[in-house]
mmCIF file of C-alpha atoms in Angstrom:
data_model
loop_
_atom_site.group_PDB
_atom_site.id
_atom_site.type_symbol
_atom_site.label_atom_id
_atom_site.label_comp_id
_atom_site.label_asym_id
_atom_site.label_seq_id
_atom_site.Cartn_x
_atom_site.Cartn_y
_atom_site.Cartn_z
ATOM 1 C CA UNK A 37 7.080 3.463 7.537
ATOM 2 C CA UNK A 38 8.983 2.485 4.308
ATOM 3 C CA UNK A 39 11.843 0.540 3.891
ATOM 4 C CA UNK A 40 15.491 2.164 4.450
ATOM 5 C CA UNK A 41 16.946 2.977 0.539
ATOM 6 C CA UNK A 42 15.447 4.801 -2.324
ATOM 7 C CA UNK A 43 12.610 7.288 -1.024
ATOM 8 C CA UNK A 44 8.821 5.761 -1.823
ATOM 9 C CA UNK A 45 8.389 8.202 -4.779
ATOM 10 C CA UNK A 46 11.291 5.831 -6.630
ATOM 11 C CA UNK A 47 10.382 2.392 -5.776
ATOM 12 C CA UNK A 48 7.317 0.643 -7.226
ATOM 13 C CA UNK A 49 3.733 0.515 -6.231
ATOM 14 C CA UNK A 50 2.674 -3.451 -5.626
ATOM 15 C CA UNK A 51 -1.532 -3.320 -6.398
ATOM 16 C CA UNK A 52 -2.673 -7.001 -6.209
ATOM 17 C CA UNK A 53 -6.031 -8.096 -7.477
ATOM 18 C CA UNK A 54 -8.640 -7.942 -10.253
ATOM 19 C CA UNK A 55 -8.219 -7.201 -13.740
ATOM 20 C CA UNK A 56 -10.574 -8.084 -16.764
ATOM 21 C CA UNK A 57 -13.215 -6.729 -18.565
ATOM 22 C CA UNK A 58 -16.018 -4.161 -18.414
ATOM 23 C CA UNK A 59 -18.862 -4.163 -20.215
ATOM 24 C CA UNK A 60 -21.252 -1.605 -19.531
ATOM 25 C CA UNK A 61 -24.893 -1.253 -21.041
ATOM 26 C CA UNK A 62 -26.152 2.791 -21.142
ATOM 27 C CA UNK A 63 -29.783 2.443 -21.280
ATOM 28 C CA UNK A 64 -30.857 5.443 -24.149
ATOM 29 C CA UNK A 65 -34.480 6.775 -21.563
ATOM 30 C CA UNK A 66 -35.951 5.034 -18.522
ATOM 31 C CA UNK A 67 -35.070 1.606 -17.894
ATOM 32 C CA UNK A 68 -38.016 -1.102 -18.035
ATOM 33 C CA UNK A 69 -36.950 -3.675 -15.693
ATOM 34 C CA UNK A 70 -38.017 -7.247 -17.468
ATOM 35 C CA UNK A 71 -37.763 -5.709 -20.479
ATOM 36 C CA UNK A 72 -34.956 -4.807 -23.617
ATOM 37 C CA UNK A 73 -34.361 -1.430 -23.267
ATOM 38 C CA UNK A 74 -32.539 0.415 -26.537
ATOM 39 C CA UNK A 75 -29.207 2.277 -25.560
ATOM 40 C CA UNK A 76 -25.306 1.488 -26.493
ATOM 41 C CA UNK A 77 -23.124 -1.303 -25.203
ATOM 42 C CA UNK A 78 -19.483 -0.548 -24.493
ATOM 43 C CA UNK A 79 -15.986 -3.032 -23.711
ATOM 44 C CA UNK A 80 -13.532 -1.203 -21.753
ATOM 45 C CA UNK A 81 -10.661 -2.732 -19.680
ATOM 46 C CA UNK A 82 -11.358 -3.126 -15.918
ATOM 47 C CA UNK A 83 -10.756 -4.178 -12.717
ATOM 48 C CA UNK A 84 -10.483 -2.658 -9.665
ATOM 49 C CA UNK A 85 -6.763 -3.158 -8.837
ATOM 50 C CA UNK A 86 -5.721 -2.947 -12.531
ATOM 51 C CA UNK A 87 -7.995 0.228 -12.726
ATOM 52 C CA UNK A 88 -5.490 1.515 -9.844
ATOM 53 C CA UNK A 89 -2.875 0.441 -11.508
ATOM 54 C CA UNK A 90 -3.486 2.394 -14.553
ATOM 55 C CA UNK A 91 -4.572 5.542 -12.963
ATOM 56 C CA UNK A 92 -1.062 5.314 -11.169
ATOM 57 C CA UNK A 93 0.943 4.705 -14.085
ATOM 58 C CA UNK A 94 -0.738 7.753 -15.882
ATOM 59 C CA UNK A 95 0.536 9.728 -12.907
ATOM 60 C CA UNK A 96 3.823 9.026 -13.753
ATOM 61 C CA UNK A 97 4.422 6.422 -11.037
ATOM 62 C CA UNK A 98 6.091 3.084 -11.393
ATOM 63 C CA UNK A 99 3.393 -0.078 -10.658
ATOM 64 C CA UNK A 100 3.792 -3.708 -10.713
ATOM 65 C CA UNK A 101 0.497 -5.513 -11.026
ATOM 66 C CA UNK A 102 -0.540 -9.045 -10.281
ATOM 67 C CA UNK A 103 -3.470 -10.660 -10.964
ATOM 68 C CA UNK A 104 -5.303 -13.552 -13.377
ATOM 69 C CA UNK A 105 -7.088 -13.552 -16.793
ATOM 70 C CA UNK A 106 -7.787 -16.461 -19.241
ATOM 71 C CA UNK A 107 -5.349 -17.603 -21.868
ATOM 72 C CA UNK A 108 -7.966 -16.189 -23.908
ATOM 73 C CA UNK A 109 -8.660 -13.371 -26.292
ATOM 74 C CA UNK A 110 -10.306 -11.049 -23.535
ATOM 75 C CA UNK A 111 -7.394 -11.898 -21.442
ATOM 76 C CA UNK A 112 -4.310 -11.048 -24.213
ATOM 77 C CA UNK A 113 -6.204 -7.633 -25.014
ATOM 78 C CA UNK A 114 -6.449 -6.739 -20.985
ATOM 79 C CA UNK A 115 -2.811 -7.586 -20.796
ATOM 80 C CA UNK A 116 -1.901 -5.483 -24.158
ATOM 81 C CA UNK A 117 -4.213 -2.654 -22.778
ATOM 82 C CA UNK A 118 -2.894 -2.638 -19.323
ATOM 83 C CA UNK A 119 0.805 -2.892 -21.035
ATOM 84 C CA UNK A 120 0.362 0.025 -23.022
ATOM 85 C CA UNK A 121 -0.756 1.929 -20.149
ATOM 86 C CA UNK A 122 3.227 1.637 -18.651
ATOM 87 C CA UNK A 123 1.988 -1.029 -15.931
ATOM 88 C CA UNK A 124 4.230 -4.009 -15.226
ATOM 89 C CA UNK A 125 2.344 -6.533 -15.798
ATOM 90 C CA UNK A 126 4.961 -9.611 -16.227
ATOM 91 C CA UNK A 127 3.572 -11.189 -12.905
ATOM 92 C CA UNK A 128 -0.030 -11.367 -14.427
ATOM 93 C CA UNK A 129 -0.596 -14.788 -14.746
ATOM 94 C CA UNK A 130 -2.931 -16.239 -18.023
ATOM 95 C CA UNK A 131 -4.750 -19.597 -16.207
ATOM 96 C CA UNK A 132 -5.277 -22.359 -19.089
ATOM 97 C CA UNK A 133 -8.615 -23.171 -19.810
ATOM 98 C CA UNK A 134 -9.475 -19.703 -17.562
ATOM 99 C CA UNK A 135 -12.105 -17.416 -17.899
ATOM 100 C CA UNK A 136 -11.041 -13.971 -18.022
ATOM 101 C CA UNK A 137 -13.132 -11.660 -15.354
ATOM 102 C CA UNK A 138 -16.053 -9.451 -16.522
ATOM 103 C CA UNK A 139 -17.741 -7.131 -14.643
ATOM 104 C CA UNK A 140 -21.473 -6.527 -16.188
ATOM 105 C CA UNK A 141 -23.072 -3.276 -15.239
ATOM 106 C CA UNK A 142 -26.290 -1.441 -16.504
ATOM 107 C CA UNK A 143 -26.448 2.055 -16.122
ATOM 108 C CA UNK A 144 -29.582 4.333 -16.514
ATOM 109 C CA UNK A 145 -29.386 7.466 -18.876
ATOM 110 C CA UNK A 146 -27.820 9.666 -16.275
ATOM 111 C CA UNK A 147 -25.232 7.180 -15.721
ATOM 112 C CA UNK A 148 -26.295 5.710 -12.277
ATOM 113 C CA UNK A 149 -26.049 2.208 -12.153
ATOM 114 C CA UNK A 150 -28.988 -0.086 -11.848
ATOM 115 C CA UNK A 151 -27.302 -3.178 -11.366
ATOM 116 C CA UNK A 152 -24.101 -5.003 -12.160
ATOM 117 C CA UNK A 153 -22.764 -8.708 -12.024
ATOM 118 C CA UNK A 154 -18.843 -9.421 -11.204
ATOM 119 C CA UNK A 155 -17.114 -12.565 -12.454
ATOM 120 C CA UNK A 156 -13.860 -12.541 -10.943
ATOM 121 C CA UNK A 157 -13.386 -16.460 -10.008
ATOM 122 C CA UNK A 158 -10.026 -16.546 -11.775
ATOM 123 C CA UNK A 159 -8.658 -14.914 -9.283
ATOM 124 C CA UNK A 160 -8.642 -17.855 -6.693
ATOM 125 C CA UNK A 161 -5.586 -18.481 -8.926
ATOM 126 C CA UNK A 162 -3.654 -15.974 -7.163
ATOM 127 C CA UNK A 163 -3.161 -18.325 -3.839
ATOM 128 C CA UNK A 164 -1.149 -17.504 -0.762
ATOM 129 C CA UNK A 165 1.914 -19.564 -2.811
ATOM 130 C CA UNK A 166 1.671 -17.681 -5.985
ATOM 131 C CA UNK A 167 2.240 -14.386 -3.826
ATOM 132 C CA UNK A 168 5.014 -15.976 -1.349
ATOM 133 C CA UNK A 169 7.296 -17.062 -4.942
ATOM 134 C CA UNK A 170 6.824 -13.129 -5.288
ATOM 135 C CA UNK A 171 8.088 -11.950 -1.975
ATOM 136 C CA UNK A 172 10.965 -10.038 -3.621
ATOM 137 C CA UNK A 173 8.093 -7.374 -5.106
ATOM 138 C CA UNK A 174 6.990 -6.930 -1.467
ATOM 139 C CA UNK A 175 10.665 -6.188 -0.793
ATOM 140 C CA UNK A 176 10.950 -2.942 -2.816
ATOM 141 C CA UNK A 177 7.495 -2.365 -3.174
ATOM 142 C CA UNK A 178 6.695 1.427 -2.106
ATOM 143 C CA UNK A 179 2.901 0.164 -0.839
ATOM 144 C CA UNK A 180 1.139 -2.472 -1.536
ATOM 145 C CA UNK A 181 -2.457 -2.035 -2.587
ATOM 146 C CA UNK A 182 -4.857 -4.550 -2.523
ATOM 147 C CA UNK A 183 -8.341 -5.605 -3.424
ATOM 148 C CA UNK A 184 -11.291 -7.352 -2.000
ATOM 149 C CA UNK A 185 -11.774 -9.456 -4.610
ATOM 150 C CA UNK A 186 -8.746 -11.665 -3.447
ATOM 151 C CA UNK A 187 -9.241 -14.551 -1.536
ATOM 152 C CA UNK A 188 -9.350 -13.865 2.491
ATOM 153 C CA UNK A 189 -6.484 -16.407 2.870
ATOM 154 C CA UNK A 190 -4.126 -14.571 -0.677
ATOM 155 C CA UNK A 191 -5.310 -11.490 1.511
ATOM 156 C CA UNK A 192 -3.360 -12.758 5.007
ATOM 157 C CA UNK A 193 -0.387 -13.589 3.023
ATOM 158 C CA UNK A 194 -0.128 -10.297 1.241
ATOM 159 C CA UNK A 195 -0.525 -8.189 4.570
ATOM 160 C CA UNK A 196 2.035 -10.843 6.203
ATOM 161 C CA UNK A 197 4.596 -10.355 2.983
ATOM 162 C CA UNK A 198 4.013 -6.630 3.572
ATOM 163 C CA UNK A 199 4.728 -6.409 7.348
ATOM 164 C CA UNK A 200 7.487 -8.492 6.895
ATOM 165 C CA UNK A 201 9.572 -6.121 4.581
ATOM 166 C CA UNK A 202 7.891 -2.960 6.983
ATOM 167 C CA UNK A 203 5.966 -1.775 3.704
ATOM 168 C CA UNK A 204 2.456 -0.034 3.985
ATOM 169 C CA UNK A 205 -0.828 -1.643 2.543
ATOM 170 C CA UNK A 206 -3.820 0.189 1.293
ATOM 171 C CA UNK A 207 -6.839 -1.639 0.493
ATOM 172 C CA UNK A 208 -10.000 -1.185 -1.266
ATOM 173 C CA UNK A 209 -13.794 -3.228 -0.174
ATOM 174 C CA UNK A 210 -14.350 -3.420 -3.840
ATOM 175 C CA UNK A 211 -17.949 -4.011 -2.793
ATOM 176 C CA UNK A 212 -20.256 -4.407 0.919
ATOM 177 C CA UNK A 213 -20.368 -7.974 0.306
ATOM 178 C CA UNK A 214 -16.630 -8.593 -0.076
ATOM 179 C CA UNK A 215 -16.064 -5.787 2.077
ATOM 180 C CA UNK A 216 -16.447 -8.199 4.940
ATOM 181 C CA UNK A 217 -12.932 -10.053 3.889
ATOM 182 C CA UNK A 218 -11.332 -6.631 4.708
ATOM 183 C CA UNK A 219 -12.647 -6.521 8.754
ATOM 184 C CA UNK A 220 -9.675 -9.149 9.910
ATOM 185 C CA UNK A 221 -6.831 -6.919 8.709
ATOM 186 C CA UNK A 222 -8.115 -3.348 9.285
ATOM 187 C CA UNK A 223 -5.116 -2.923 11.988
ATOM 188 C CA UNK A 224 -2.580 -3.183 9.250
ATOM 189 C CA UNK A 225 -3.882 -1.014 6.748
ATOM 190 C CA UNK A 226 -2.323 2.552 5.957
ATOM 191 C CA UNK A 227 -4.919 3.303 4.036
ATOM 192 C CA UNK A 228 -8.629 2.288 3.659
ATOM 193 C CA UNK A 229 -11.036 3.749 0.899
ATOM 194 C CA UNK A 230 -14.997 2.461 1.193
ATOM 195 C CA UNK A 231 -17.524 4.181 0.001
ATOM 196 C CA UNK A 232 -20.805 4.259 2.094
ATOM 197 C CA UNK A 233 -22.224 1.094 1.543
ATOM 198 C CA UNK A 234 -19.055 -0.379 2.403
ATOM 199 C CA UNK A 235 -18.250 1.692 5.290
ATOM 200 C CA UNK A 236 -21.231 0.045 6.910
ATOM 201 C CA UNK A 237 -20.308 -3.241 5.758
ATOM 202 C CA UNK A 238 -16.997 -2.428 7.490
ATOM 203 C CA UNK A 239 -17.828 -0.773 10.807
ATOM 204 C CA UNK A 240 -21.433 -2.299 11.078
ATOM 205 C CA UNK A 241 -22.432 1.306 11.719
ATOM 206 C CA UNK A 242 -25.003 3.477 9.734
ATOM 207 C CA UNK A 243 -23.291 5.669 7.134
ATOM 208 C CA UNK A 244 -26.100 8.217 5.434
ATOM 209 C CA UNK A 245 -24.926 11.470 6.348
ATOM 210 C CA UNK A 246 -21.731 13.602 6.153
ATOM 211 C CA UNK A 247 -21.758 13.575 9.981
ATOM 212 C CA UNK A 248 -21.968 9.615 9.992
ATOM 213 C CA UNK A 249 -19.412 9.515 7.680
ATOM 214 C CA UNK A 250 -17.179 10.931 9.619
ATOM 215 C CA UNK A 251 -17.746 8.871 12.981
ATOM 216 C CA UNK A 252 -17.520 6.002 10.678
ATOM 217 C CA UNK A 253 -13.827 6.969 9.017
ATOM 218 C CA UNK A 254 -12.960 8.322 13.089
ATOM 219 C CA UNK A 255 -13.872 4.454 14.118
ATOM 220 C CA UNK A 256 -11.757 2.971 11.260
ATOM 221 C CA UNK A 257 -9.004 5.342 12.936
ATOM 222 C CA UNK A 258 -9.896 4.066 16.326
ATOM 223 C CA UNK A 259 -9.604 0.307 14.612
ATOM 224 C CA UNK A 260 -5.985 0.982 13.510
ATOM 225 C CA UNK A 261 -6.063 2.320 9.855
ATOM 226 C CA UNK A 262 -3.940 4.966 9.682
ATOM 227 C CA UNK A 263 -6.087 6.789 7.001
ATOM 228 C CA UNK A 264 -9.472 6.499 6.713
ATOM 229 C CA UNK A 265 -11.548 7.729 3.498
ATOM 230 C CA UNK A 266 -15.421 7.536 3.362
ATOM 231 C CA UNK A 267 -16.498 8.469 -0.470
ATOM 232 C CA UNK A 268 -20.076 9.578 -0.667
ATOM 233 C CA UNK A 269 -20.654 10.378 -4.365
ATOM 234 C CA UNK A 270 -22.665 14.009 -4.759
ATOM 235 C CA UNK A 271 -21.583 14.745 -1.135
ATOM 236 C CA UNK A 272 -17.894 14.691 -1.696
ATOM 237 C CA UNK A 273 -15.582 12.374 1.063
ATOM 238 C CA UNK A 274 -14.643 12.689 4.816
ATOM 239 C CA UNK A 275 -11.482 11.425 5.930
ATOM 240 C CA UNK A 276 -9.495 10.356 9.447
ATOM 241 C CA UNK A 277 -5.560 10.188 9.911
ATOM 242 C CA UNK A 278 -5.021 10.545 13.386
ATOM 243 C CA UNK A 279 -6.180 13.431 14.605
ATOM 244 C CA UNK A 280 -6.670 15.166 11.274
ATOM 245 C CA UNK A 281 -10.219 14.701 9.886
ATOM 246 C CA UNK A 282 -12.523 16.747 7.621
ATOM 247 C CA UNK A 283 -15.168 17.068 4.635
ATOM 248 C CA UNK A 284 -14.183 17.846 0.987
ATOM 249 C CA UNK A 285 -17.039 18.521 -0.931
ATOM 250 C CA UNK A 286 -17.418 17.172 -4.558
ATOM 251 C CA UNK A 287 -16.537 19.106 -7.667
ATOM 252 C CA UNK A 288 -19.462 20.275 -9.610
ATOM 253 C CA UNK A 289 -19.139 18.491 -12.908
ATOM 254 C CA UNK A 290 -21.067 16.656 -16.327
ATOM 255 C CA UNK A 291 -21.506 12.666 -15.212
ATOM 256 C CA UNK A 292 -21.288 10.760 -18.008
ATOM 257 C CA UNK A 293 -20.532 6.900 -16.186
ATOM 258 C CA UNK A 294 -19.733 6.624 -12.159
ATOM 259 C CA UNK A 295 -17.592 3.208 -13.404
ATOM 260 C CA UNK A 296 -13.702 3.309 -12.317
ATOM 261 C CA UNK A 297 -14.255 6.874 -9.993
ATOM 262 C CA UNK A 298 -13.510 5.600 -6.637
ATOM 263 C CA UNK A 299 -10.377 3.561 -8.430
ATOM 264 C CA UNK A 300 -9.193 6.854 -9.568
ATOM 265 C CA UNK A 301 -9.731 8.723 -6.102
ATOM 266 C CA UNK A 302 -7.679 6.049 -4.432
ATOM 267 C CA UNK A 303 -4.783 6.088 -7.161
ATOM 268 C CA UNK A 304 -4.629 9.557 -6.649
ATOM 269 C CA UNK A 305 -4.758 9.597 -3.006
ATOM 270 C CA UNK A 306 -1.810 7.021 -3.041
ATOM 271 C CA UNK A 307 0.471 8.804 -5.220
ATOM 272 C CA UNK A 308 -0.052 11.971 -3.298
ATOM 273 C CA UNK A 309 1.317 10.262 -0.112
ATOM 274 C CA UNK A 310 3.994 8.922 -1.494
ATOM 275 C CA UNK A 311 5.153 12.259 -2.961
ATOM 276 C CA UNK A 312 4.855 13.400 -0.161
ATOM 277 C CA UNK A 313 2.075 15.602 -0.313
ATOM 278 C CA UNK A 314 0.104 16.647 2.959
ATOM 279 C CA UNK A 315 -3.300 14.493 3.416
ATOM 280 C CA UNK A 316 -5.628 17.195 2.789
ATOM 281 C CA UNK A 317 -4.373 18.245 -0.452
ATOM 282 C CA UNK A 318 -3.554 14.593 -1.282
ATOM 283 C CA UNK A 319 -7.850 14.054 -0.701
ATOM 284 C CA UNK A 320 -8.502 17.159 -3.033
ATOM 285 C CA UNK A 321 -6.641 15.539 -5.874
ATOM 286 C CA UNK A 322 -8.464 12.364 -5.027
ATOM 287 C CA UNK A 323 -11.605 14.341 -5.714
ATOM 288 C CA UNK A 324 -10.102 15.841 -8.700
ATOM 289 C CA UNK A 325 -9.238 12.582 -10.347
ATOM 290 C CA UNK A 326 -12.474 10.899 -9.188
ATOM 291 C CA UNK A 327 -14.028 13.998 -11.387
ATOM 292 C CA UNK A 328 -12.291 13.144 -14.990
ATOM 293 C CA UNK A 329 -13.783 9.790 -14.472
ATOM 294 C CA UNK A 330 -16.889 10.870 -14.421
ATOM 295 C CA UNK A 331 -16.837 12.519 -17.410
ATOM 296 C CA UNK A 332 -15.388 9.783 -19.153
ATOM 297 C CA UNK A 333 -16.803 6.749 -20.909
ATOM 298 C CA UNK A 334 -13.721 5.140 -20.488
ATOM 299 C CA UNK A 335 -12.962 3.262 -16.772
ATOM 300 C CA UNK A 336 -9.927 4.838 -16.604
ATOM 301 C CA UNK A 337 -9.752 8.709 -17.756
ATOM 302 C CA UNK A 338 -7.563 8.911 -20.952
ATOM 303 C CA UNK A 339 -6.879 12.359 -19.396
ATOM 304 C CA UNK A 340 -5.214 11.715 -16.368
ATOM 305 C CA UNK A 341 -2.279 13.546 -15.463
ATOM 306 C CA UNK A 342 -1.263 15.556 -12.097
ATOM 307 C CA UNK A 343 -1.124 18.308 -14.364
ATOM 308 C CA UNK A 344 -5.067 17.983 -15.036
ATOM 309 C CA UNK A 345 -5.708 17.178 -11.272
ATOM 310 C CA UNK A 346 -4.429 20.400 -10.309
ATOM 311 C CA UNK A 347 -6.545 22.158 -13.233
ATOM 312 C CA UNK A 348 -9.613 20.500 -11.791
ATOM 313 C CA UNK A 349 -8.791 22.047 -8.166
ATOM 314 C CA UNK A 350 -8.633 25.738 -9.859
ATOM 315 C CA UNK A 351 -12.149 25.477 -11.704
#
């Protein structure tokens, strides 16, 4: 499954995608649609593959990311953030005259959110080309991980850079709508994260209840994705890998913002496979990571380490 030479644990994780801003309005009572409604806004650096990226890095393993921001002052400090975090960001390329991404989200006072708008058109500037220049990355990349928000034809080439050097790809829908680019290359992924909305945007089947759930991840399975992990918020996840599939429930804990969870969850989930860690567990400390996000303003927990994963499964 990986290439011949150093063991996947060694070798860098690839994660391909968006990376820009968050900024995040926490509405202070009940939101009055129509209307200004008092509460705190917040910046943050986001993303959902350099959110991955991030979470990884704080893990302790190596990541390369690539993606697009602006030659702009949002677009330095995502770069300097993301830096600082120990990601590799030297293939990031800053697009003249760009607009860095932003992803606007409202949230209510219990942290729910009530609506959100993504801007991540820079990222057409990661084309098919830009990625094939990069092939060597593919070559001693450990996984690659990639996110809807690419382009369905940067998508093709990254799955076809990825079989070529026999390296696995996880992938996340990012959102239902962009979901949909994911549906031509479920046979290739390793690994395929969706949360319920997007499981249904993926399979075309209803996706409500635990038991749904897990016919849904069982069909991804059936599709060719070797693992297959529904996220259901209060409810916990369900999960398919062959002929292993189950329920882990979610950790009772304080929400403070759901922004960056699922990232975590599938960060953690990837690092646990490629230490080797059996799929079960590996989903447990997917929970546990999704769990410090929540209780953090931040997208990406400050406190993320294994070391705090494995606190959060003794609780």
């Amino acid at each position: 499954m990986w290439p011949a030479g150093e063991g996947p644990e060694e070798r860098p994780v690839l994660v391909i995608g968006a990376a820009g801003l968050d900024l995040k309005g926490y509405a202070a009572g009940a939101i009055r649609l129509g209307a200004t409604n008092p509460g705190q806004v917040r910046r943050s650096v986001g993303g959902v593959a350099r959110n991955i990226a991030e979470n990884l890095a704080r893990l302790g393993h190596p990541v390369i990311l690539i993606s697009a921001v602006g030659d702009d002052e949002a677009g330095r400090w995502v770069l300097e953030r993301t830096r600082g975090a120990g990601v590799d960001v030297a293939h990031v390329t800053m697009v003249p005259e760009g607009r860095t991404g932003v992803y606007l989200a409202v949230l209510d006072e219990q942290g729910n959110l009530v609506v959100a708008v993504d801007d991540m058109g820079i990222l057409e500037a990661i084309t098919p080309r830009y990625l094939q220049t990069r092939r060597a990355l593919f070559e001693r990349a450990a996984m690659v991980v990639l996110d809807a928000n690419l382009s369905p034809a940067a998508l093709r080439m990254a799955v076809r850079l990825a079989r070529r050097f026999n390296v696995p790809v996880a992938a996340d829908p990012t959102s239902p709508t962009l979901a949909m680019r994911l549906r031509p290359i479920l046979p290739e992924l390793h690994l395929v994260t969706p949360n319920t909305a997007e499981a249904e945007a993926l399979t075309g089947l209803p996706v409500s209840s635990v038991d749904e759930a897990l016919f849904a991840a069982r069909y991804l399975a059936a599709l060719g994705v070797k693992i297959a992990i529904v996220t259901m918020a209060e409810l916990g996840l369900v999960y398919a890998a062959g002929d292993l599939s189950g329920h882990i429930p979610a950790l009772r804990t304080e929400i403070v913002d759901f922004t960056g969870a699922g990232d975590a969850l599938t960060a953690a989930v990837i690092f646990a496979l490629l230490h080797n860690i059996p799929i079960e567990e590996a989903v447990r400390l997917g929970v546990a990571a999704a769990t410090l996000t929540l209780r953090s303003r931040e997208t990406v927990s400050p406190d993320l380490s294994l070391e705090r994963l494995y606190e959060q499964l003794v609780i």
